Short mmCIF file of C-alpha atoms in Angstrom, two decimals:
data_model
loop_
_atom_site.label_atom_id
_atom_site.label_comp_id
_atom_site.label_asym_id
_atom_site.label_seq_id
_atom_site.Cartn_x
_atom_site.Cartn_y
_atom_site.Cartn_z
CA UNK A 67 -9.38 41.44 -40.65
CA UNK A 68 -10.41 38.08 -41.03
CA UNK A 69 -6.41 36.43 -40.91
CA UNK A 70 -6.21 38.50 -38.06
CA UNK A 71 -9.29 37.16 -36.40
CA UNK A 72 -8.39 33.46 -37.63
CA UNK A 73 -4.34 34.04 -35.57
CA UNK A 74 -6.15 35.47 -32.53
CA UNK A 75 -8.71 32.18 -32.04
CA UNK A 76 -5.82 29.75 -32.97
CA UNK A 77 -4.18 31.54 -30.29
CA UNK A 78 -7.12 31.42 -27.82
CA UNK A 79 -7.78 27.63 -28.51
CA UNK A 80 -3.98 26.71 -28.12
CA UNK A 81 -4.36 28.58 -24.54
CA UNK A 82 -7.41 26.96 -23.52
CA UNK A 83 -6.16 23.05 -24.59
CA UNK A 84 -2.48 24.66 -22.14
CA UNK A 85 -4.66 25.45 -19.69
CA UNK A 86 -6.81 21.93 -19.68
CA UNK A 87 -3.65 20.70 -19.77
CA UNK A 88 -2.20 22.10 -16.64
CA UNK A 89 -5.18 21.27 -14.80
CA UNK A 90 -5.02 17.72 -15.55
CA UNK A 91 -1.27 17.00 -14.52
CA UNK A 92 -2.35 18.75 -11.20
CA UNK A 93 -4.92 16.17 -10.37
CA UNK A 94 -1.62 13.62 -9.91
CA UNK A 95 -0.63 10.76 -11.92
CA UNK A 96 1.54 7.10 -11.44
CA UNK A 97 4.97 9.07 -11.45
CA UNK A 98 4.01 10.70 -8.45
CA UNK A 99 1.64 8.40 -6.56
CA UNK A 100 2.26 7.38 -2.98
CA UNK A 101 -0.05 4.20 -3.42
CA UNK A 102 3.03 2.69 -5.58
CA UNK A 103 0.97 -1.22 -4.66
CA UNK A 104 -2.92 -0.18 -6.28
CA UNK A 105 -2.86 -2.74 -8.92
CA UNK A 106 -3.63 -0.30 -11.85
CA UNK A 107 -0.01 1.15 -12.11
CA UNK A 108 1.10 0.92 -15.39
CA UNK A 109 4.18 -1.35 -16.38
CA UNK A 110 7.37 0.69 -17.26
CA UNK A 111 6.73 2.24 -20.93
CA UNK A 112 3.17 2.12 -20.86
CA UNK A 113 1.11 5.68 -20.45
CA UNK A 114 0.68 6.81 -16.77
CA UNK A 115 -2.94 8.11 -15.69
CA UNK A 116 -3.91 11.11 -14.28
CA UNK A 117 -7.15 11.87 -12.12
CA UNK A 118 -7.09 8.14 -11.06
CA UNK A 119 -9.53 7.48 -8.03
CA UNK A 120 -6.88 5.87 -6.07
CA UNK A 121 -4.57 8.40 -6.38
CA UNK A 122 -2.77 9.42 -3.14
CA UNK A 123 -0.87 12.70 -3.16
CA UNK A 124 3.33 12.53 -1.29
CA UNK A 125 1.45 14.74 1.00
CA UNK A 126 -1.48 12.72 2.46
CA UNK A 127 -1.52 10.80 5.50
CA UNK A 128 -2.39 7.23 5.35
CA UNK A 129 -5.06 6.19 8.36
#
């Protein structure tokens, strides 16, 4: 029993870190961001961000 139990949390953990990981592409990152002139854009190559405070969604309106 104890493989058994040592498969079914390595299964558990790789769900929870695919589940953290869906969350945090939903929150938006530079690919995606209507605010293409912020200043903290990444160059081409470099890593985007995600959950970035002046991320604005395709779907916002700008006032």
């Amino acid at each position: 029993m104890d493989r058994l139990n040592k498969v079914m949390s390595d299964v558990a953990y790789i769900l929870d870190n695919l589940i953290l990981l869906q969350q945090i592409q939903q929150t938006g990152d530079c690919n995606n961001c209507k605010n293409r002139d912020c200043g903290y854009m990444p160059k081409a190559g470099q890593m985007v961000r995600y959950n970035c405070p002046f991320y604005k969604a395709e779907s916002e309106d700008t006032e």
